[in-house]
PDB file of C-alpha atoms and ligand atoms in Angstrom:
ATOM      1  CA  UNK A   1       0.000   0.000   0.000  1.00  0.00           C
ATOM      2  CA  UNK A   2       1.297   3.502  -0.863  1.00  0.00           C
ATOM      3  CA  UNK A   3       2.440   5.761   1.977  1.00  0.00           C
ATOM      4  CA  UNK A   4       1.194   8.822   0.053  1.00  0.00           C
ATOM      5  CA  UNK A   5      -1.546  10.736   1.906  1.00  0.00           C
ATOM      6  CA  UNK A   6      -4.938  10.511   0.153  1.00  0.00           C
ATOM      7  CA  UNK A   7      -5.593  13.506  -2.120  1.00  0.00           C
ATOM      8  CA  UNK A   8      -7.545  16.394  -0.616  1.00  0.00           C
ATOM      9  CA  UNK A   9     -10.105  16.362  -3.416  1.00  0.00           C
ATOM     10  CA  UNK A  10     -12.424  13.346  -3.167  1.00  0.00           C
ATOM     11  CA  UNK A  11     -12.181  11.184  -6.256  1.00  0.00           C
ATOM     12  CA  UNK A  12     -15.700   9.862  -5.763  1.00  0.00           C
ATOM     13  CA  UNK A  13     -18.585  11.718  -4.111  1.00  0.00           C
ATOM     14  CA  UNK A  14     -21.869   9.913  -3.522  1.00  0.00           C
ATOM     15  CA  UNK A  15     -24.993  11.871  -2.609  1.00  0.00           C
ATOM     16  CA  UNK A  16     -28.237  10.871  -0.914  1.00  0.00           C
ATOM     17  CA  UNK A  17     -30.510  13.551  -2.329  1.00  0.00           C
ATOM     18  CA  UNK A  18     -33.106  14.032   0.402  1.00  0.00           C
ATOM     19  CA  UNK A  19     -35.727  16.644   1.207  1.00  0.00           C
ATOM     20  CA  UNK A  20     -37.642  17.176  -2.040  1.00  0.00           C
ATOM     21  CA  UNK A  21     -40.978  16.457  -0.328  1.00  0.00           C
ATOM     22  CA  UNK A  22     -40.297  18.819   2.590  1.00  0.00           C
ATOM     23  CA  UNK A  23     -39.146  21.538   0.193  1.00  0.00           C
ATOM     24  CA  UNK A  24     -42.496  21.270  -1.597  1.00  0.00           C
ATOM     25  CA  UNK A  25     -44.569  20.986   1.611  1.00  0.00           C
ATOM     26  CA  UNK A  26     -43.040  24.210   2.968  1.00  0.00           C
ATOM     27  CA  UNK A  27     -44.341  25.958  -0.119  1.00  0.00           C
ATOM     28  CA  UNK A  28     -47.725  24.223  -0.171  1.00  0.00           C
ATOM     29  CA  UNK A  29     -46.752  22.628  -3.458  1.00  0.00           C
ATOM     30  CA  UNK A  30     -47.261  19.029  -4.576  1.00  0.00           C
ATOM     31  CA  UNK A  31     -44.318  16.663  -3.958  1.00  0.00           C
ATOM     32  CA  UNK A  32     -43.763  16.501  -7.728  1.00  0.00           C
ATOM     33  CA  UNK A  33     -42.748  20.184  -7.634  1.00  0.00           C
ATOM     34  CA  UNK A  34     -40.037  19.282  -5.120  1.00  0.00           C
ATOM     35  CA  UNK A  35     -38.747  16.513  -7.369  1.00  0.00           C
ATOM     36  CA  UNK A  36     -38.782  18.865 -10.383  1.00  0.00           C
ATOM     37  CA  UNK A  37     -36.733  21.394  -8.444  1.00  0.00           C
ATOM     38  CA  UNK A  38     -34.534  18.491  -7.362  1.00  0.00           C
ATOM     39  CA  UNK A  39     -33.628  17.915 -11.013  1.00  0.00           C
ATOM     40  CA  UNK A  40     -32.339  21.509 -11.203  1.00  0.00           C
ATOM     41  CA  UNK A  41     -30.163  20.756  -8.174  1.00  0.00           C
ATOM     42  CA  UNK A  42     -28.874  17.648  -9.988  1.00  0.00           C
ATOM     43  CA  UNK A  43     -27.850  19.858 -12.912  1.00  0.00           C
ATOM     44  CA  UNK A  44     -26.099  22.402 -10.656  1.00  0.00           C
ATOM     45  CA  UNK A  45     -24.300  19.654  -8.753  1.00  0.00           C
ATOM     46  CA  UNK A  46     -22.994  17.961 -11.907  1.00  0.00           C
ATOM     47  CA  UNK A  47     -21.675  21.302 -13.181  1.00  0.00           C
ATOM     48  CA  UNK A  48     -20.018  22.027  -9.846  1.00  0.00           C
ATOM     49  CA  UNK A  49     -18.509  18.529  -9.672  1.00  0.00           C
ATOM     50  CA  UNK A  50     -16.928  19.060 -13.101  1.00  0.00           C
ATOM     51  CA  UNK A  51     -15.561  22.448 -11.961  1.00  0.00           C
ATOM     52  CA  UNK A  52     -13.934  20.777  -8.957  1.00  0.00           C
ATOM     53  CA  UNK A  53     -12.448  17.997 -11.100  1.00  0.00           C
ATOM     54  CA  UNK A  54     -14.390  15.309  -9.261  1.00  0.00           C
ATOM     55  CA  UNK A  55     -14.025  12.118 -11.315  1.00  0.00           C
ATOM     56  CA  UNK A  56     -16.951  10.095  -9.952  1.00  0.00           C
ATOM     57  CA  UNK A  57     -20.349  11.324  -8.770  1.00  0.00           C
ATOM     58  CA  UNK A  58     -23.031   8.880  -7.656  1.00  0.00           C
ATOM     59  CA  UNK A  59     -26.578  10.140  -7.124  1.00  0.00           C
ATOM     60  CA  UNK A  60     -29.177   8.098  -5.231  1.00  0.00           C
ATOM     61  CA  UNK A  61     -32.181   8.913  -7.433  1.00  0.00           C
ATOM     62  CA  UNK A  62     -34.548   6.066  -6.513  1.00  0.00           C
ATOM     63  CA  UNK A  63     -34.152   3.490  -3.756  1.00  0.00           C
ATOM     64  CA  UNK A  64     -35.532  -0.034  -3.831  1.00  0.00           C
ATOM     65  CA  UNK A  65     -37.818   1.125  -0.981  1.00  0.00           C
ATOM     66  CA  UNK A  66     -39.176   4.033  -3.063  1.00  0.00           C
ATOM     67  CA  UNK A  67     -41.492   1.573  -4.879  1.00  0.00           C
ATOM     68  CA  UNK A  68     -43.634   1.724  -1.717  1.00  0.00           C
ATOM     69  CA  UNK A  69     -44.513   5.361  -2.441  1.00  0.00           C
ATOM     70  CA  UNK A  70     -47.925   6.173  -3.965  1.00  0.00           C
ATOM     71  CA  UNK A  71     -48.120   5.113  -7.629  1.00  0.00           C
ATOM     72  CA  UNK A  72     -48.503   8.697  -8.873  1.00  0.00           C
ATOM     73  CA  UNK A  73     -45.255   9.764  -7.156  1.00  0.00           C
ATOM     74  CA  UNK A  74     -43.403   6.788  -8.685  1.00  0.00           C
ATOM     75  CA  UNK A  75     -44.837   7.817 -12.066  1.00  0.00           C
ATOM     76  CA  UNK A  76     -43.707  11.429 -11.543  1.00  0.00           C
ATOM     77  CA  UNK A  77     -40.171  10.334 -10.641  1.00  0.00           C
ATOM     78  CA  UNK A  78     -39.954   7.980 -13.621  1.00  0.00           C
ATOM     79  CA  UNK A  79     -41.249  10.704 -15.924  1.00  0.00           C
ATOM     80  CA  UNK A  80     -38.692  13.192 -14.580  1.00  0.00           C
ATOM     81  CA  UNK A  81     -35.869  10.747 -15.078  1.00  0.00           C
ATOM     82  CA  UNK A  82     -36.900   9.984 -18.667  1.00  0.00           C
ATOM     83  CA  UNK A  83     -37.336  13.690 -19.393  1.00  0.00           C
ATOM     84  CA  UNK A  84     -33.925  14.423 -17.852  1.00  0.00           C
ATOM     85  CA  UNK A  85     -32.230  11.804 -20.024  1.00  0.00           C
ATOM     86  CA  UNK A  86     -33.905  13.019 -23.194  1.00  0.00           C
ATOM     87  CA  UNK A  87     -33.317  16.710 -22.602  1.00  0.00           C
ATOM     88  CA  UNK A  88     -29.804  16.606 -21.128  1.00  0.00           C
ATOM     89  CA  UNK A  89     -28.027  13.685 -22.744  1.00  0.00           C
ATOM     90  CA  UNK A  90     -26.467  15.798 -25.494  1.00  0.00           C
ATOM     91  CA  UNK A  91     -25.186  18.363 -23.038  1.00  0.00           C
ATOM     92  CA  UNK A  92     -23.855  15.691 -20.670  1.00  0.00           C
ATOM     93  CA  UNK A  93     -22.118  13.901 -23.542  1.00  0.00           C
ATOM     94  CA  UNK A  94     -20.543  17.138 -24.782  1.00  0.00           C
ATOM     95  CA  UNK A  95     -19.336  17.992 -21.274  1.00  0.00           C
ATOM     96  CA  UNK A  96     -17.410  14.700 -21.167  1.00  0.00           C
ATOM     97  CA  UNK A  97     -19.770  12.940 -18.773  1.00  0.00           C
ATOM     98  CA  UNK A  98     -19.981   9.159 -18.868  1.00  0.00           C
ATOM     99  CA  UNK A  99     -23.251   7.801 -17.536  1.00  0.00           C
ATOM    100  CA  UNK A 100     -23.513   4.581 -15.529  1.00  0.00           C
ATOM    101  CA  UNK A 101     -26.636   3.123 -13.950  1.00  0.00           C
ATOM    102  CA  UNK A 102     -26.702   0.795 -10.951  1.00  0.00           C
ATOM    103  CA  UNK A 103     -29.767  -0.889  -9.448  1.00  0.00           C
ATOM    104  CA  UNK A 104     -32.672  -2.963 -10.720  1.00  0.00           C
ATOM    105  CA  UNK A 105     -33.231  -0.930 -13.866  1.00  0.00           C
ATOM    106  CA  UNK A 106     -35.438  -3.628 -15.414  1.00  0.00           C
ATOM    107  CA  UNK A 107     -38.144  -2.744 -12.874  1.00  0.00           C
ATOM    108  CA  UNK A 108     -38.767   0.506 -14.786  1.00  0.00           C
ATOM    109  CA  UNK A 109     -39.910  -1.370 -17.884  1.00  0.00           C
ATOM    110  CA  UNK A 110     -38.266  -2.120 -21.237  1.00  0.00           C
ATOM    111  CA  UNK A 111     -38.655   1.387 -22.716  1.00  0.00           C
ATOM    112  CA  UNK A 112     -36.776   3.251 -19.983  1.00  0.00           C
ATOM    113  CA  UNK A 113     -34.331   0.362 -19.655  1.00  0.00           C
ATOM    114  CA  UNK A 114     -33.489   0.734 -23.349  1.00  0.00           C
ATOM    115  CA  UNK A 115     -33.075   4.509 -23.018  1.00  0.00           C
ATOM    116  CA  UNK A 116     -30.687   4.024 -20.107  1.00  0.00           C
ATOM    117  CA  UNK A 117     -28.647   1.518 -22.117  1.00  0.00           C
ATOM    118  CA  UNK A 118     -28.516   3.935 -25.064  1.00  0.00           C
ATOM    119  CA  UNK A 119     -27.355   6.774 -22.786  1.00  0.00           C
ATOM    120  CA  UNK A 120     -24.623   4.564 -21.308  1.00  0.00           C
ATOM    121  CA  UNK A 121     -23.470   3.432 -24.753  1.00  0.00           C
ATOM    122  CA  UNK A 122     -23.558   6.966 -26.163  1.00  0.00           C
ATOM    123  CA  UNK A 123     -21.275   8.313 -23.398  1.00  0.00           C
ATOM    124  CA  UNK A 124     -19.035   5.225 -23.139  1.00  0.00           C
ATOM    125  CA  UNK A 125     -15.856   6.927 -24.328  1.00  0.00           C
ATOM    126  CA  UNK A 126     -16.127   9.944 -21.993  1.00  0.00           C
ATOM    127  CA  UNK A 127     -14.164  10.134 -18.785  1.00  0.00           C
ATOM    128  CA  UNK A 128     -14.183  13.686 -17.485  1.00  0.00           C
ATOM    129  CA  UNK A 129     -16.892  12.859 -14.957  1.00  0.00           C
ATOM    130  CA  UNK A 130     -18.375   9.418 -14.354  1.00  0.00           C
ATOM    131  CA  UNK A 131     -21.989  10.035 -13.342  1.00  0.00           C
ATOM    132  CA  UNK A 132     -23.528   7.028 -11.632  1.00  0.00           C
ATOM    133  CA  UNK A 133     -27.296   7.101 -11.184  1.00  0.00           C
ATOM    134  CA  UNK A 134     -28.577   4.654  -8.586  1.00  0.00           C
ATOM    135  CA  UNK A 135     -32.050   3.566  -9.644  1.00  0.00           C
ATOM    136  CA  UNK A 136     -34.163   1.071  -7.735  1.00  0.00           C
ATOM    137  CA  UNK A 137     -30.936   0.548  -5.853  1.00  0.00           C
ATOM    138  CA  UNK A 138     -30.530  -1.096  -2.460  1.00  0.00           C
ATOM    139  CA  UNK A 139     -27.141  -2.064  -1.045  1.00  0.00           C
ATOM    140  CA  UNK A 140     -28.347  -5.233   0.661  1.00  0.00           C
ATOM    141  CA  UNK A 141     -29.924  -6.513  -2.568  1.00  0.00           C
ATOM    142  CA  UNK A 142     -26.687  -5.674  -4.401  1.00  0.00           C
ATOM    143  CA  UNK A 143     -24.654  -7.644  -1.837  1.00  0.00           C
ATOM    144  CA  UNK A 144     -27.059 -10.606  -2.007  1.00  0.00           C
ATOM    145  CA  UNK A 145     -26.816 -10.587  -5.825  1.00  0.00           C
ATOM    146  CA  UNK A 146     -23.010 -10.619  -5.566  1.00  0.00           C
ATOM    147  CA  UNK A 147     -23.181 -13.560  -3.131  1.00  0.00           C
ATOM    148  CA  UNK A 148     -25.446 -15.422  -5.567  1.00  0.00           C
ATOM    149  CA  UNK A 149     -23.003 -14.847  -8.446  1.00  0.00           C
ATOM    150  CA  UNK A 150     -20.137 -16.095  -6.313  1.00  0.00           C
ATOM    151  CA  UNK A 151     -22.148 -19.150  -5.204  1.00  0.00           C
ATOM    152  CA  UNK A 152     -22.939 -20.005  -8.845  1.00  0.00           C
ATOM    153  CA  UNK A 153     -19.284 -19.688  -9.839  1.00  0.00           C
ATOM    154  CA  UNK A 154     -18.101 -21.863  -6.952  1.00  0.00           C
ATOM    155  CA  UNK A 155     -20.804 -24.430  -7.756  1.00  0.00           C
ATOM    156  CA  UNK A 156     -19.767 -24.556 -11.400  1.00  0.00           C
ATOM    157  CA  UNK A 157     -16.122 -24.876 -10.362  1.00  0.00           C
ATOM    158  CA  UNK A 158     -14.901 -21.614 -11.936  1.00  0.00           C
ATOM    159  CA  UNK A 159     -14.194 -20.044  -8.542  1.00  0.00           C
ATOM    160  CA  UNK A 160     -12.297 -21.546  -5.630  1.00  0.00           C
ATOM    161  CA  UNK A 161     -14.103 -20.619  -2.352  1.00  0.00           C
ATOM    162  CA  UNK A 162     -10.762 -20.310  -0.555  1.00  0.00           C
ATOM    163  CA  UNK A 163      -9.662 -17.695  -3.091  1.00  0.00           C
ATOM    164  CA  UNK A 164     -12.573 -15.318  -2.343  1.00  0.00           C
ATOM    165  CA  UNK A 165     -11.224 -12.175  -0.725  1.00  0.00           C
ATOM    166  CA  UNK A 166     -12.493  -8.605  -0.336  1.00  0.00           C
ATOM    167  CA  UNK A 167     -11.255  -7.560  -3.779  1.00  0.00           C
ATOM    168  CA  UNK A 168     -12.864 -10.646  -5.325  1.00  0.00           C
ATOM    169  CA  UNK A 169     -16.169  -9.921  -3.605  1.00  0.00           C
ATOM    170  CA  UNK A 170     -16.017  -6.270  -4.710  1.00  0.00           C
ATOM    171  CA  UNK A 171     -15.542  -7.457  -8.289  1.00  0.00           C
ATOM    172  CA  UNK A 172     -18.981  -9.125  -8.135  1.00  0.00           C
ATOM    173  CA  UNK A 173     -20.829  -5.961  -7.080  1.00  0.00           C
ATOM    174  CA  UNK A 174     -22.677  -3.636  -9.476  1.00  0.00           C
ATOM    175  CA  UNK A 175     -19.986  -1.061  -8.723  1.00  0.00           C
ATOM    176  CA  UNK A 176     -17.085  -3.385  -9.623  1.00  0.00           C
ATOM    177  CA  UNK A 177     -15.559  -0.894 -12.061  1.00  0.00           C
ATOM    178  CA  UNK A 178     -15.872   2.104  -9.732  1.00  0.00           C
ATOM    179  CA  UNK A 179     -13.637   3.416  -6.967  1.00  0.00           C
ATOM    180  CA  UNK A 180     -15.167   3.415  -3.484  1.00  0.00           C
ATOM    181  CA  UNK A 181     -16.778   6.711  -2.523  1.00  0.00           C
ATOM    182  CA  UNK A 182     -14.434   8.936  -0.521  1.00  0.00           C
ATOM    183  CA  UNK A 183     -17.249  11.182   0.592  1.00  0.00           C
ATOM    184  CA  UNK A 184     -20.959  10.504   1.118  1.00  0.00           C
ATOM    185  CA  UNK A 185     -23.190  13.560   1.467  1.00  0.00           C
ATOM    186  CA  UNK A 186     -26.786  13.373   2.674  1.00  0.00           C
ATOM    187  CA  UNK A 187     -28.971  16.445   2.495  1.00  0.00           C
ATOM    188  CA  UNK A 188     -32.000  17.545   4.551  1.00  0.00           C
ATOM    189  CA  UNK A 189     -30.466  16.922   7.977  1.00  0.00           C
ATOM    190  CA  UNK A 190     -31.235  13.189   8.118  1.00  0.00           C
ATOM    191  CA  UNK A 191     -28.252  11.199   9.360  1.00  0.00           C
ATOM    192  CA  UNK A 192     -28.608   7.711   7.902  1.00  0.00           C
ATOM    193  CA  UNK A 193     -27.151   5.715   5.021  1.00  0.00           C
ATOM    194  CA  UNK A 194     -30.552   4.206   4.145  1.00  0.00           C
ATOM    195  CA  UNK A 195     -29.183   1.108   2.399  1.00  0.00           C
ATOM    196  CA  UNK A 196     -26.891   3.148   0.114  1.00  0.00           C
ATOM    197  CA  UNK A 197     -23.462   1.749  -0.915  1.00  0.00           C
ATOM    198  CA  UNK A 198     -23.050  -0.066   2.422  1.00  0.00           C
ATOM    199  CA  UNK A 199     -20.065  -2.145   1.285  1.00  0.00           C
ATOM    200  CA  UNK A 200     -18.404   0.595  -0.738  1.00  0.00           C
ATOM    201  CA  UNK A 201     -18.761   3.353   1.892  1.00  0.00           C
ATOM    202  CA  UNK A 202     -16.889   1.388   4.575  1.00  0.00           C
ATOM    203  CA  UNK A 203     -14.235   4.132   4.874  1.00  0.00           C
ATOM    204  CA  UNK A 204     -16.075   7.069   3.336  1.00  0.00           C
ATOM    205  CA  UNK A 205     -16.248  10.382   5.117  1.00  0.00           C
ATOM    206  CA  UNK A 206     -19.860  11.290   5.881  1.00  0.00           C
ATOM    207  CA  UNK A 207     -21.238  14.808   5.659  1.00  0.00           C
ATOM    208  CA  UNK A 208     -24.800  15.657   6.637  1.00  0.00           C
ATOM    209  CA  UNK A 209     -25.971  18.959   5.196  1.00  0.00           C
ATOM    210  CA  UNK A 210     -29.221  20.475   6.521  1.00  0.00           C
ATOM    211  CA  UNK A 211     -30.048  21.940   3.109  1.00  0.00           C
ATOM    212  CA  UNK A 212     -33.078  20.393   1.425  1.00  0.00           C
ATOM    213  CA  UNK A 213     -31.975  18.809  -1.864  1.00  0.00           C
ATOM    214  CA  UNK A 214     -33.794  21.298  -4.181  1.00  0.00           C
ATOM    215  CA  UNK A 215     -31.762  24.111  -2.564  1.00  0.00           C
ATOM    216  CA  UNK A 216     -28.440  22.282  -2.907  1.00  0.00           C
ATOM    217  CA  UNK A 217     -25.916  23.855  -5.220  1.00  0.00           C
ATOM    218  CA  UNK A 218     -22.327  24.764  -5.983  1.00  0.00           C
ATOM    219  CA  UNK A 219     -21.644  26.396  -2.609  1.00  0.00           C
ATOM    220  CA  UNK A 220     -22.886  23.317  -0.691  1.00  0.00           C
ATOM    221  CA  UNK A 221     -20.649  21.069  -2.768  1.00  0.00           C
ATOM    222  CA  UNK A 222     -17.681  23.413  -2.281  1.00  0.00           C
ATOM    223  CA  UNK A 223     -18.303  23.452   1.508  1.00  0.00           C
ATOM    224  CA  UNK A 224     -18.461  19.642   1.599  1.00  0.00           C
ATOM    225  CA  UNK A 225     -15.217  19.324  -0.380  1.00  0.00           C
ATOM    226  CA  UNK A 226     -13.538  21.841   1.967  1.00  0.00           C
ATOM    227  CA  UNK A 227     -14.786  19.914   5.019  1.00  0.00           C
ATOM    228  CA  UNK A 228     -13.533  16.662   3.458  1.00  0.00           C
ATOM    229  CA  UNK A 229     -10.071  18.209   3.023  1.00  0.00           C
ATOM    230  CA  UNK A 230      -9.988  18.988   6.766  1.00  0.00           C
ATOM    231  CA  UNK A 231     -10.804  15.405   7.759  1.00  0.00           C
ATOM    232  CA  UNK A 232      -7.990  13.084   8.792  1.00  0.00           C
ATOM    233  CA  UNK A 233      -8.604   9.839   6.881  1.00  0.00           C
ATOM    234  CA  UNK A 234      -6.796   7.008   8.579  1.00  0.00           C
ATOM    235  CA  UNK A 235      -8.498   3.890   7.154  1.00  0.00           C
ATOM    236  CA  UNK A 236      -8.125   2.259  10.567  1.00  0.00           C
ATOM    237  CA  UNK A 237      -4.417   3.080  10.850  1.00  0.00           C
ATOM    238  CA  UNK A 238      -2.853   5.029  13.719  1.00  0.00           C
ATOM    239  CA  UNK A 239      -3.637   8.752  14.120  1.00  0.00           C
ATOM    240  CA  UNK A 240      -1.367  11.233  12.325  1.00  0.00           C
ATOM    241  CA  UNK A 241       1.179  12.837  14.654  1.00  0.00           C
ATOM    242  CA  UNK A 242       0.181  16.210  16.111  1.00  0.00           C
ATOM    243  CA  UNK A 243       2.247  18.811  14.210  1.00  0.00           C
ATOM    244  CA  UNK A 244       5.021  20.481  16.279  1.00  0.00           C
ATOM    245  CA  UNK A 245       4.170  24.002  17.492  1.00  0.00           C
TER     246      UNK A 245
HETATM  247  C1  FPP B 301     -35.775  12.309  -1.687  1.00  0.00           C
HETATM  248  O1  FPP B 301     -36.678  13.307  -1.303  1.00  0.00           O
HETATM  249  C2  FPP B 301     -35.589  12.309  -3.127  1.00  0.00           C
HETATM  250  C3  FPP B 301     -35.998  11.308  -3.972  1.00  0.00           C
HETATM  251  C4  FPP B 301     -36.698  10.110  -3.500  1.00  0.00           C
HETATM  252  C5  FPP B 301     -35.830  11.381  -5.419  1.00  0.00           C
HETATM  253  C6  FPP B 301     -34.629  12.093  -5.937  1.00  0.00           C
HETATM  254  C7  FPP B 301     -34.887  12.384  -7.353  1.00  0.00           C
HETATM  255  C8  FPP B 301     -34.558  13.495  -8.010  1.00  0.00           C
HETATM  256  C9  FPP B 301     -33.786  14.591  -7.412  1.00  0.00           C
HETATM  257  C10 FPP B 301     -34.988  13.728  -9.417  1.00  0.00           C
HETATM  258  C11 FPP B 301     -34.568  12.740 -10.457  1.00  0.00           C
HETATM  259  C12 FPP B 301     -33.120  12.438 -10.485  1.00  0.00           C
HETATM  260  C13 FPP B 301     -32.289  12.537 -11.547  1.00  0.00           C
HETATM  261  C14 FPP B 301     -30.913  11.973 -11.442  1.00  0.00           C
HETATM  262  C15 FPP B 301     -32.653  13.186 -12.812  1.00  0.00           C
HETATM  263  P1  FPP B 301     -37.992  12.898  -0.521  1.00  0.00           P
HETATM  264  O2  FPP B 301     -39.104  12.860  -1.496  1.00  0.00           O
HETATM  265  O3  FPP B 301     -37.778  11.635   0.251  1.00  0.00           O
HETATM  266  O4  FPP B 301     -38.125  14.121   0.449  1.00  0.00           O
HETATM  267  P2  FPP B 301     -38.778  14.153   1.913  1.00  0.00           P
HETATM  268  O5  FPP B 301     -37.943  13.259   2.787  1.00  0.00           O
HETATM  269  O6  FPP B 301     -38.656  15.593   2.290  1.00  0.00           O
HETATM  270  O7  FPP B 301     -40.198  13.692   1.770  1.00  0.00           O
END
């Protein structure tokens, strides 16, 4: 392992975008208005991430638990996502963004699934910012799916159970090709991971911002990056020595 200190800019930021409903309720607006405004915050955050040279940005857009919301809210969210893809794909592609999707995308139906695949293929050669959208994503389901893949491979004899290590397990996750998040941000003041990247965020710094997601923007991201730079990441190793006075 390298003795170099980790860089001060997080390579991978993952965001739990929370508070759209409360943003709308405070304005006596329907929840859909909060989600619509949330899309504007997505746009601002992607632009700001590019400005800061962040290489990976993962956005938790729809959790596997979100299917329990009323059908009309699920429809609104799906519509917004489709609209976002159609209206912004060109701009994202031109800005050097590569799109990745994790989660049970097939649950959104073949039409949206195909559009997601097209967007991924269209941006495949970009690498300025890797934008990962987590859709119908749940970390426990992802871990179970990885365990199933491993079990199948050991059963068929292509994988030796004694050779399974952390890196080998990681390689069976949906995020196999991605670096672990260095920083996880959750908005709206809630302080939970809510089944988001549980394996991958083992050593991530956590920042809880009271801002409701629709109000999130460049200054929030800059503050989080500055706070990250002040953190002392030790990955379980001994504390850094206190600098001499
Ligand atoms: C949480 O707020 C937010 C969501 C469940 C959806 C996030 C989706 C978007 C921002 C729009 C689509 C995304 C992309 C990538 C185009 P909440 O509804 O749980 O808020 P509440 O806790 O205040 O009720």
